[in-house]
Coordinates of N, CA and C and ligand atoms in Angstrom, one line a residue:
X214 N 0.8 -1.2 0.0 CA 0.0 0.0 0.0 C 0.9 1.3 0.0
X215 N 0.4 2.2 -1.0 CA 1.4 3.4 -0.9 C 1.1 4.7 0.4
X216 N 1.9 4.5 0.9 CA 1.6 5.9 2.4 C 2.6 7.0 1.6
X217 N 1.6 8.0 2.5 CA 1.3 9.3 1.9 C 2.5 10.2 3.2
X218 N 3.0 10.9 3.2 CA 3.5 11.8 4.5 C 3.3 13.4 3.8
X219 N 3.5 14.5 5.0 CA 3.3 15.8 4.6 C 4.5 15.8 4.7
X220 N 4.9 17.0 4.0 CA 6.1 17.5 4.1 C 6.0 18.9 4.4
X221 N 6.6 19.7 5.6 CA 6.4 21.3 5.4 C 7.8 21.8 5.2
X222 N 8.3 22.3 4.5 CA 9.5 23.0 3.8 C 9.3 25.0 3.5
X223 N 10.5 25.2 3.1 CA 10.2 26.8 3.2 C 9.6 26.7 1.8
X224 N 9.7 25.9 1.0 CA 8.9 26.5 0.0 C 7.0 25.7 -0.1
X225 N 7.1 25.3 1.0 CA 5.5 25.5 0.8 C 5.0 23.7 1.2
X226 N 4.0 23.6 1.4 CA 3.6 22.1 2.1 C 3.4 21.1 1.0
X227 N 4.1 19.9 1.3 CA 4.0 18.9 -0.1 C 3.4 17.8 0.6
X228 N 2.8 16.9 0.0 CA 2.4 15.5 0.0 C 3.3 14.3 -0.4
X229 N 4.1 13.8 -0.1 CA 5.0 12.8 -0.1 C 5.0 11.5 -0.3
X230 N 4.8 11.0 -1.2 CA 5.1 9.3 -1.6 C 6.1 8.9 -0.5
X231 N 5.1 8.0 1.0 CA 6.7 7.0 1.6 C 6.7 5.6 0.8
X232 N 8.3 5.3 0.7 CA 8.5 4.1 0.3 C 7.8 3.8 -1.0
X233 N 8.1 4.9 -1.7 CA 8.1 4.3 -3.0 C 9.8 4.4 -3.6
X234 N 9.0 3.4 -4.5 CA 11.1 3.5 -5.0 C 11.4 4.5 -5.8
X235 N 10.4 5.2 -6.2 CA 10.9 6.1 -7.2 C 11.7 7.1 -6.5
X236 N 11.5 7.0 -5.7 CA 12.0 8.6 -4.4 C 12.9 8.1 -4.3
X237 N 13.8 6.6 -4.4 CA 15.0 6.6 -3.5 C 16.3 7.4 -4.0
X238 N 16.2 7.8 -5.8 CA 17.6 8.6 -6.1 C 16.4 10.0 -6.5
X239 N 17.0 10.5 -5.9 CA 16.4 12.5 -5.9 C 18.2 13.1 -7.1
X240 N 17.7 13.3 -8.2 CA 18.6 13.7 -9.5 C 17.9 15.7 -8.7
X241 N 19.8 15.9 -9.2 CA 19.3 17.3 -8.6 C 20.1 18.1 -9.7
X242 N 19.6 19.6 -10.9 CA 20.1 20.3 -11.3 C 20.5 21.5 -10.9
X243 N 21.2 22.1 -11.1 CA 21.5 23.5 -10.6 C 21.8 24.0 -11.8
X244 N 21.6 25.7 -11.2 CA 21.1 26.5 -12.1 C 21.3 27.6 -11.5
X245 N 21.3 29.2 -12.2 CA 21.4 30.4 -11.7 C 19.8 30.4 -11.3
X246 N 19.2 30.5 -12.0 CA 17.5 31.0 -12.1 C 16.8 30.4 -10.6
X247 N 17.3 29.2 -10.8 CA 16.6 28.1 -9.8 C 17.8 27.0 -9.3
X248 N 18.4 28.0 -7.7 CA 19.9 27.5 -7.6 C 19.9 25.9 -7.9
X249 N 18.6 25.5 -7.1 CA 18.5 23.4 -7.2 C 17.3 23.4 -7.8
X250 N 16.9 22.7 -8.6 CA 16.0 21.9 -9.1 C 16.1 20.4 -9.2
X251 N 14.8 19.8 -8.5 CA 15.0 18.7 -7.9 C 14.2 17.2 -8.8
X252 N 14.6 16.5 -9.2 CA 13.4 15.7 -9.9 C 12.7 14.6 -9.4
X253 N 11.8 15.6 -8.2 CA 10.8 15.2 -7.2 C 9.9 16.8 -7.5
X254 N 10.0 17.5 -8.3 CA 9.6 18.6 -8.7 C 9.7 20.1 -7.7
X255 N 10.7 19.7 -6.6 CA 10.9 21.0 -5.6 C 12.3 21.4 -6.7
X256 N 11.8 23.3 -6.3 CA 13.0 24.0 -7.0 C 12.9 25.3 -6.1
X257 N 14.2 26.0 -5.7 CA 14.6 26.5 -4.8 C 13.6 28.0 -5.6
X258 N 12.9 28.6 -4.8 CA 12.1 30.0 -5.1 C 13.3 31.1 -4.5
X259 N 12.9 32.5 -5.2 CA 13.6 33.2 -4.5 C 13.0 33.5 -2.6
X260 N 14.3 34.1 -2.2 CA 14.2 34.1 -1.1 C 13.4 35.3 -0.1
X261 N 13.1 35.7 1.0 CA 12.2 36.3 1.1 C 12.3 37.7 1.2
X262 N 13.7 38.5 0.7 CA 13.6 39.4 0.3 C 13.5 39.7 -1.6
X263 N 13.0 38.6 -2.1 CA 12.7 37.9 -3.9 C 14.5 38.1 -4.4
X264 N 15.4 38.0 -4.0 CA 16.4 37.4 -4.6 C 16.6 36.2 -4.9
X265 N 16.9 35.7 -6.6 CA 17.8 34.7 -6.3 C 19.1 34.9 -6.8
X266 N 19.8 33.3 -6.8 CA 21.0 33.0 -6.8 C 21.5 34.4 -8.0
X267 N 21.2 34.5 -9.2 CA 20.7 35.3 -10.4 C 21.2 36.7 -10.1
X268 N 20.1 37.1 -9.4 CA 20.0 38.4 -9.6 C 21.5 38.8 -8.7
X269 N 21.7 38.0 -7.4 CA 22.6 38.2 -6.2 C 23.9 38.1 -6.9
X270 N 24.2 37.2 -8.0 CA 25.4 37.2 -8.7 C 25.7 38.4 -9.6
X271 N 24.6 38.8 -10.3 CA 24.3 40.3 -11.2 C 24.7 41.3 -10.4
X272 N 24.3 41.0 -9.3 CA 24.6 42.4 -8.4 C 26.4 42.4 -8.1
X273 N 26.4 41.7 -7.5 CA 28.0 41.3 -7.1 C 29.3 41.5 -8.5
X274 N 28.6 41.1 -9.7 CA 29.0 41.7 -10.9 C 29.8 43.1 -10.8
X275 N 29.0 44.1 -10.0 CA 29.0 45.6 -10.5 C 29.7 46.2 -9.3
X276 N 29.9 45.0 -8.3 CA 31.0 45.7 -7.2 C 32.4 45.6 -7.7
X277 N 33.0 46.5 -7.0 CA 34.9 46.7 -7.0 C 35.1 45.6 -6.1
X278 N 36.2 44.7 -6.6 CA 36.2 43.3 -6.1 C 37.6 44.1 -4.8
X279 N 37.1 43.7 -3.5 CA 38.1 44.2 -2.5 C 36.9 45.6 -1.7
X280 N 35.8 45.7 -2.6 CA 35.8 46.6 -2.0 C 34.2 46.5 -0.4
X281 N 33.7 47.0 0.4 CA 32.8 46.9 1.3 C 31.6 45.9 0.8
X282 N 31.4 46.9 -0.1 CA 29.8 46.8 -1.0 C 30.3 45.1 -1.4
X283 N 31.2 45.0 -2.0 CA 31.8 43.5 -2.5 C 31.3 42.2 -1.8
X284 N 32.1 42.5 -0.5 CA 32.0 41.4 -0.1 C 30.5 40.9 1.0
X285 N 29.9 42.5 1.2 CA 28.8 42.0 2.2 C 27.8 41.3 0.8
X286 N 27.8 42.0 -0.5 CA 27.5 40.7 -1.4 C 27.5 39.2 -1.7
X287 N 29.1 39.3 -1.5 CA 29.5 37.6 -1.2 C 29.0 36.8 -0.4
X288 N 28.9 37.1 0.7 CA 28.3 36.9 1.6 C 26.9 36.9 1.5
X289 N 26.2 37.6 1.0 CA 24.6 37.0 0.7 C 24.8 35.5 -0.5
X290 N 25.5 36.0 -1.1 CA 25.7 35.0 -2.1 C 25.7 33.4 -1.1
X291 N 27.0 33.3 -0.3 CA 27.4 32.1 0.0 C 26.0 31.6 1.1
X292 N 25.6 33.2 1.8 CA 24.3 32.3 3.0 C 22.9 32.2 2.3
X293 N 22.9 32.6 0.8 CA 21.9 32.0 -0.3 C 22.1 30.5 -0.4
X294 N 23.2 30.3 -1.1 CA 23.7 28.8 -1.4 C 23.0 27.8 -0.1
X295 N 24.0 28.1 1.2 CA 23.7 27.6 2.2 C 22.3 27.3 2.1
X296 N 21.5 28.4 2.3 CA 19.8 28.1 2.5 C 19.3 27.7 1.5
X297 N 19.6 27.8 -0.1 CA 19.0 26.9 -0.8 C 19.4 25.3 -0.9
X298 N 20.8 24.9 -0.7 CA 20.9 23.4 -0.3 C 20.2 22.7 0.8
X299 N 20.0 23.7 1.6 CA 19.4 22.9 3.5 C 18.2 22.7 3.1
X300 N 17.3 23.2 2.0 CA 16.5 22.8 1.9 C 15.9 21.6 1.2
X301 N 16.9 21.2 0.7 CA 16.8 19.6 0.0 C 16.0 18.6 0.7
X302 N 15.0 17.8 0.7 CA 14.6 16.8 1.7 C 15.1 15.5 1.3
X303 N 16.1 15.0 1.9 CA 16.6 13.6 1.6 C 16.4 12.4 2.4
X304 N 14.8 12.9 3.1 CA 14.2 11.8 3.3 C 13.4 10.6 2.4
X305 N 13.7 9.6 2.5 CA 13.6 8.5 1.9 C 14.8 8.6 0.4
X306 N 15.7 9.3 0.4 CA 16.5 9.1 -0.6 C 17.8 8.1 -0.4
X307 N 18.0 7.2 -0.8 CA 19.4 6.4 -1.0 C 20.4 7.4 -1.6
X308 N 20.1 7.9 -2.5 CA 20.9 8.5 -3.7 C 21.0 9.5 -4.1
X309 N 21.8 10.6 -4.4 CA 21.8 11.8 -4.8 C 22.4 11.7 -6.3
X310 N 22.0 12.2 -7.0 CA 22.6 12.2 -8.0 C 22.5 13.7 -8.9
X311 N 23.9 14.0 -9.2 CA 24.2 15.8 -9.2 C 25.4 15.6 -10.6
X312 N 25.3 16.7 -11.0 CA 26.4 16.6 -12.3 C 27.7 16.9 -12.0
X313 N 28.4 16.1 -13.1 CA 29.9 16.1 -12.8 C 30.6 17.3 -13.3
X314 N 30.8 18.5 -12.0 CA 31.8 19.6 -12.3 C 32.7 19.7 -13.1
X315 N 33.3 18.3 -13.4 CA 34.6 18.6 -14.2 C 34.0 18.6 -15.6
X316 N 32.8 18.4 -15.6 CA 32.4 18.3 -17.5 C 31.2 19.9 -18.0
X317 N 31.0 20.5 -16.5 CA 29.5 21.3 -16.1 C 29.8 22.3 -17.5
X318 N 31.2 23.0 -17.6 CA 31.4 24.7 -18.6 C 31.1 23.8 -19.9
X319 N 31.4 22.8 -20.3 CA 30.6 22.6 -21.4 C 28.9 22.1 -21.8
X320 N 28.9 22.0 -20.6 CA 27.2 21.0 -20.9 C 26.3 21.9 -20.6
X321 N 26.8 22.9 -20.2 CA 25.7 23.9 -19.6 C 26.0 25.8 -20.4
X322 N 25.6 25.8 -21.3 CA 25.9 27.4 -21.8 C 25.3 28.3 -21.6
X323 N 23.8 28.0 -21.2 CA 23.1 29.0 -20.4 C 23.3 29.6 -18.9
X324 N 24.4 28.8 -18.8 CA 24.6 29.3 -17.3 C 26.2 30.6 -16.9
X325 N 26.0 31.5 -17.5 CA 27.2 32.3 -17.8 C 27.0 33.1 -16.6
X326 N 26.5 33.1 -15.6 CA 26.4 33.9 -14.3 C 27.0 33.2 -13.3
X327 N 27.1 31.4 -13.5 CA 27.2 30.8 -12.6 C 29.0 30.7 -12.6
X328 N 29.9 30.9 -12.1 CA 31.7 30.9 -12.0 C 32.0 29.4 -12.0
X329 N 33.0 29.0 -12.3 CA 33.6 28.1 -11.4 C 33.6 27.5 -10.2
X330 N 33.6 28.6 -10.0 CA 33.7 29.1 -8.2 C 32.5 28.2 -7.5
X331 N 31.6 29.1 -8.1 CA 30.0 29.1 -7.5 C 29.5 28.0 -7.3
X332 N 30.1 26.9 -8.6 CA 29.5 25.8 -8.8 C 30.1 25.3 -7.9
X333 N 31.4 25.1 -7.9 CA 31.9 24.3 -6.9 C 31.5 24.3 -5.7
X334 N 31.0 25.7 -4.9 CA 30.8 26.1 -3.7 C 29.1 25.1 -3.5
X335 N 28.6 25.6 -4.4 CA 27.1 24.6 -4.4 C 26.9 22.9 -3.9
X336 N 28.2 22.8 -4.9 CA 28.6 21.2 -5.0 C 29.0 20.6 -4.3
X337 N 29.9 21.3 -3.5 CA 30.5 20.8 -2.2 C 29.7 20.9 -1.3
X338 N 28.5 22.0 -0.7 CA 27.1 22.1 0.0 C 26.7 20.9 -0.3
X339 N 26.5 20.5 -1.2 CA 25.0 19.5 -1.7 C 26.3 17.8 -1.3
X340 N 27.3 17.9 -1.3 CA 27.6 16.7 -1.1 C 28.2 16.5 0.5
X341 N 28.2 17.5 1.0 CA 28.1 17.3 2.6 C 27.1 17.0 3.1
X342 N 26.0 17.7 2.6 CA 24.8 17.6 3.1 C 24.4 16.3 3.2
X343 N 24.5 15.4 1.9 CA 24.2 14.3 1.6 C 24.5 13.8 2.5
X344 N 26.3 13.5 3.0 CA 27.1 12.8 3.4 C 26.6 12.9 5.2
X345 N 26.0 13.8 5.6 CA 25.7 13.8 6.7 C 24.0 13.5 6.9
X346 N 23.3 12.7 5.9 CA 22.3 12.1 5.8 C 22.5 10.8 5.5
X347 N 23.9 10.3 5.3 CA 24.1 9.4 5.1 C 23.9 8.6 3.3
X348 N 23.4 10.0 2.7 CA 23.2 9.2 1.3 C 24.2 9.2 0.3
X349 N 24.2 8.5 -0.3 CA 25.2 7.7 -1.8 C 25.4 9.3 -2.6
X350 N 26.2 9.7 -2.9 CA 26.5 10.5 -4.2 C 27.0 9.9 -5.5
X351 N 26.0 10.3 -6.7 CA 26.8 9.6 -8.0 C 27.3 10.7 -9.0
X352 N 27.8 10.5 -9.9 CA 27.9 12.3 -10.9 C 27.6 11.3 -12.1
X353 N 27.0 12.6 -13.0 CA 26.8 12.2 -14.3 C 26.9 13.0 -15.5
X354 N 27.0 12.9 -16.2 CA 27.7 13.8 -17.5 C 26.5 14.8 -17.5
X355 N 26.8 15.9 -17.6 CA 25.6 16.7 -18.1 C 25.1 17.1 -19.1
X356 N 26.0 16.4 -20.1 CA 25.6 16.9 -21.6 C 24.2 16.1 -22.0
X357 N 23.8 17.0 -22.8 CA 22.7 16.5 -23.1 C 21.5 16.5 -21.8
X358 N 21.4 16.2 -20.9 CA 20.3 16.1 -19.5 C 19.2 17.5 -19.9
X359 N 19.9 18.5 -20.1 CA 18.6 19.9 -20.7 C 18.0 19.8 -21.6
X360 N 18.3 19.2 -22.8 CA 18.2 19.2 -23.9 C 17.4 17.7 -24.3
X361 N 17.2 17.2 -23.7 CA 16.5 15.7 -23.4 C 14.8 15.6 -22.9
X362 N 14.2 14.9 -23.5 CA 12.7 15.5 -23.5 C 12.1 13.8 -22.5
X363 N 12.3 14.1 -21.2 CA 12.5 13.4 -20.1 C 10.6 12.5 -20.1
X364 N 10.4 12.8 -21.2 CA 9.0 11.9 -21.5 C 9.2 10.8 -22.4
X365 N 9.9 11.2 -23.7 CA 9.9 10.5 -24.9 C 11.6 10.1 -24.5
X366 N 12.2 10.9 -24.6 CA 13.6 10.8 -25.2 C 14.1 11.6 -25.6
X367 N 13.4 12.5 -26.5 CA 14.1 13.1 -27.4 C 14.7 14.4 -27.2
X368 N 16.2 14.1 -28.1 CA 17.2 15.1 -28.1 C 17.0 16.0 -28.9
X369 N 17.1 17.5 -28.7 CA 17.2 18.6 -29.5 C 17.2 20.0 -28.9
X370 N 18.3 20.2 -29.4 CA 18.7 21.7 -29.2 C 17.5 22.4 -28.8
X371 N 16.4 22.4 -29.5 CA 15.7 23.9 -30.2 C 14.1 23.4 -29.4
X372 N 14.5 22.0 -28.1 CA 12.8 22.1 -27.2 C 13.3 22.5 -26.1
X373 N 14.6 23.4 -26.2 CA 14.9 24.0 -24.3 C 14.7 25.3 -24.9
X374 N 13.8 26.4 -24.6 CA 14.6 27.2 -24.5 C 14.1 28.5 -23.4
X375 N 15.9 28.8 -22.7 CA 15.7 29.8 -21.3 C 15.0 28.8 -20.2
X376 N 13.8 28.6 -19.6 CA 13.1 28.6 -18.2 C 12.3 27.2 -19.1
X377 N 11.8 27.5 -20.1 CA 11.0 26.4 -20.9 C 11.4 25.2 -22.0
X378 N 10.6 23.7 -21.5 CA 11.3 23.2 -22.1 C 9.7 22.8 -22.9
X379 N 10.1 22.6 -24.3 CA 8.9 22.0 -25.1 C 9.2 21.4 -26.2
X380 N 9.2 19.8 -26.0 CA 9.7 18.6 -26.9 C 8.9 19.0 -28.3
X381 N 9.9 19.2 -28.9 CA 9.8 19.5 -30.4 C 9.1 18.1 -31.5
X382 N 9.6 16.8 -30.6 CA 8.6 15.6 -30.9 C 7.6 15.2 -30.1
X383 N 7.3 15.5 -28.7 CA 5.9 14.7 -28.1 C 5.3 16.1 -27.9
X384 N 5.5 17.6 -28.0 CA 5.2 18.4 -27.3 C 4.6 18.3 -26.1
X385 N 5.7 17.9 -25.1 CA 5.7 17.8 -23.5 C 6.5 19.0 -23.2
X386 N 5.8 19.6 -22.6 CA 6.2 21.1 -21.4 C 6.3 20.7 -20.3
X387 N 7.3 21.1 -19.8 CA 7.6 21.2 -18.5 C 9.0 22.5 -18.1
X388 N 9.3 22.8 -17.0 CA 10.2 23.7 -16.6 C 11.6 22.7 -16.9
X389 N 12.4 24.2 -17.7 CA 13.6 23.3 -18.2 C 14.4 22.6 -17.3
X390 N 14.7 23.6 -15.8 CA 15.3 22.5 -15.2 C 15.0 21.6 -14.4
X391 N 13.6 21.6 -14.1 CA 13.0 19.9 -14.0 C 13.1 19.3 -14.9
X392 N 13.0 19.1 -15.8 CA 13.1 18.1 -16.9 C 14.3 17.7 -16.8
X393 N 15.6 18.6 -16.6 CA 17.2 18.3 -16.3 C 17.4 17.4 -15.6
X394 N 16.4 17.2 -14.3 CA 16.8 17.0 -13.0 C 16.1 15.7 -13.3
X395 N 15.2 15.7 -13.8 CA 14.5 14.4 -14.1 C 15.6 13.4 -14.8
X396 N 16.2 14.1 -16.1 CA 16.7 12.9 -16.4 C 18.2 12.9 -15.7
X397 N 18.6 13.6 -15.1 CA 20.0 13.3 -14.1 C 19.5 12.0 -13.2
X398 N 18.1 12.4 -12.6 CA 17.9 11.3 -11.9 C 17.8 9.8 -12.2
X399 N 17.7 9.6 -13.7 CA 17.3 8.2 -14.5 C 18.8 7.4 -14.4
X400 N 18.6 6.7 -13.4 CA 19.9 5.7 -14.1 C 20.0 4.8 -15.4
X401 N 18.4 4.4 -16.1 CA 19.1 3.7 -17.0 C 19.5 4.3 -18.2
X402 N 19.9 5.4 -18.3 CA 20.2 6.3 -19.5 C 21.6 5.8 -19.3
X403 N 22.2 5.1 -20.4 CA 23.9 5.0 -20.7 C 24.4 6.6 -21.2
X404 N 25.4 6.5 -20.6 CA 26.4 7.6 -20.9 C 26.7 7.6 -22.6
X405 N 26.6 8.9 -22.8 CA 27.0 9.7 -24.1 C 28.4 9.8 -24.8
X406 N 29.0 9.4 -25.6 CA 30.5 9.6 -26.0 C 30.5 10.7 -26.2
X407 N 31.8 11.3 -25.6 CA 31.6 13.0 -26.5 C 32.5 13.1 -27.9
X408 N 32.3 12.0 -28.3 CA 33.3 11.6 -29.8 C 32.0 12.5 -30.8
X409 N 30.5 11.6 -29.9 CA 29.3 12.0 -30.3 C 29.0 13.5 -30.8
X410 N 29.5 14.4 -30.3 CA 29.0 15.8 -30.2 C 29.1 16.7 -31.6
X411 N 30.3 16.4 -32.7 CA 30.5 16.6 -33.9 C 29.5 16.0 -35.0
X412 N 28.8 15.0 -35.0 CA 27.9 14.0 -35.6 C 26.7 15.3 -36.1
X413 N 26.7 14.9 -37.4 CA 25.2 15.8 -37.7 C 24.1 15.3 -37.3
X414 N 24.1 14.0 -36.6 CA 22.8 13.6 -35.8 C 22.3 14.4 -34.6
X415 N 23.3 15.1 -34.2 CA 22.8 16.0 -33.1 C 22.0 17.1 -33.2
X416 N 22.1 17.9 -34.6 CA 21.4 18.8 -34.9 C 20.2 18.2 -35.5
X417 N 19.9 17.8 -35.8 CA 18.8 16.9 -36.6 C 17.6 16.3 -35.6
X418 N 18.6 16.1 -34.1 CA 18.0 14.9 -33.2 C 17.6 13.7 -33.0
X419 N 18.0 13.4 -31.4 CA 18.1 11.7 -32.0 C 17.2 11.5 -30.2
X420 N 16.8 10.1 -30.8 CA 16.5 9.7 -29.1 C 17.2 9.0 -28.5
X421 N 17.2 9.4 -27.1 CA 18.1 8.9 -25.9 C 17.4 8.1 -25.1
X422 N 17.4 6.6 -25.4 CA 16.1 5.6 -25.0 C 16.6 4.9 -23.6
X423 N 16.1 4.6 -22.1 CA 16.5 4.0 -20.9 C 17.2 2.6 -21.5
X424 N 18.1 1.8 -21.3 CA 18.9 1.0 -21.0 C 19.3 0.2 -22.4
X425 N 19.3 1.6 -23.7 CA 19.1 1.0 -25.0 C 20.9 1.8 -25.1
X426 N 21.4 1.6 -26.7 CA 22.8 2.5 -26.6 C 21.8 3.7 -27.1
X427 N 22.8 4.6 -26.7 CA 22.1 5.9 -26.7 C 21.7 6.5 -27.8
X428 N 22.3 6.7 -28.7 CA 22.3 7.4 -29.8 C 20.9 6.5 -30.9
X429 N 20.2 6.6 -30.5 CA 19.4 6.5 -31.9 C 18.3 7.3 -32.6
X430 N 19.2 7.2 -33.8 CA 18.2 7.9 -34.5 C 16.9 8.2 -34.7
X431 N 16.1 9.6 -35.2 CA 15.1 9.1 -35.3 C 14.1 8.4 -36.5
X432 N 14.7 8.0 -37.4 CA 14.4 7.2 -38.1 C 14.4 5.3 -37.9
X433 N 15.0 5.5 -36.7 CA 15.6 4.2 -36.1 C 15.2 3.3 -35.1
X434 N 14.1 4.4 -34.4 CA 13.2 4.2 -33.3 C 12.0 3.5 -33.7
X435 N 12.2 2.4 -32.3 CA 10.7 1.3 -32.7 C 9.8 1.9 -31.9
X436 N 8.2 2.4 -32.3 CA 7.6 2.8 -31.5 C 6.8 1.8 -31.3
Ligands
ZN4 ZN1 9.1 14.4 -25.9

């Protein structure tokens, strides 16, 4: 029988699947717009003076680095981060699963606000956090995860775009970085070659099918 739990979080009261398995790996994206997005459908809102991660980095932009104004910035910045990771619920999760830093500046080009830095500082939040809930961390390539139509399959450029994602083959909407987070969360998606990335099948689009090899075409697809 499936039990139900509340959940009350800062962003608002949820109803909770206990012990279902789908909850056990929580796939988590990060983002300027929406520091975490979660694929359990929680995504960090701005906070209660309406900043986010976004705007706090834009601002910090326009200070003299060294100077007053600077760093009481940084400082909102870092006790943003803080408060948007604490809010993760990693009850009933085994698994975290979060993208792999060392691949993030190419898989992600909408994210030109987010540093090096930033990400890392996020990353290392979200994997302590874990670690002191006791759950599993995995990483996973992030290429491709935005751009992936977490209903069907399908890959293409031109169904993300900005905040919205809309599968150019099933027309499924959903918020881009839920969708992200959704498929970060799917283990049976095999990993991508990045030999792959030069292929004119990329622009054209292909589907990315659970526990199939990845690349297939869409001419190639058995529906
Ligand atoms: Zn689709």
């Amino acid at each position: 029988m499936t039990q139900f739990i509340i959940e009350a979080t800062a962003f608002g009261v949820f109803l909770l699947q206990k012990n279902d398995k789908k909850s056990d790996i929580l796939g988590v994206d990060v983002g300027a717009l929406d520091t975490i997005s979660c694929s359990n459908g929680i995504q960090t809102k701005e906070d209660c003076h309406g900043h986010t991660l976004g705007t706090i980095l834009k601002k910090l932009a326009k200070k003299k680095k060294g100077s007053k104004a600077f760093e009481r910035t940084a400082n909102h910045r870092d006790n943003y981060i803080n408060w948007s990771v604490n809010q993760l619920n990693l009850y009933n999760v085994k698994e975290l699963r979060i993208e792999n830093i060392k691949d993030i500046r190419r898989g992600k080009s909408s994210s030109r606000f987010l540093s090096g830095w930033t990400y890392t500082k996020i990353f290392s939040k979200l994997e302590r956090l874990a670690e002191e809930h006791d759950v599993h961390v995995s990483k996973v390539d992030p290429t491709y995860t935005s751009q992936r139509c977490s209903k069907c399959g399908f890959v293409h450029k031109k169904s993300r775009s900005g905040k919205k994602f809309s599968c150019t083959s099933c027309n499924f909407s959903i918020d881009s970085d839920l969708n992200a987070a959704i498929n970060i969360a799917n283990d049976r998606l095999l990993p991508i070659k990045s030999s792959f990335r030069n292929k004119s099948l990329n622009r054209s689009g292909f589907f990315w099918l659970e526990g199939q090899d990845p690349i297939v075409p869409v001419s190639n697809k058995i529906i």
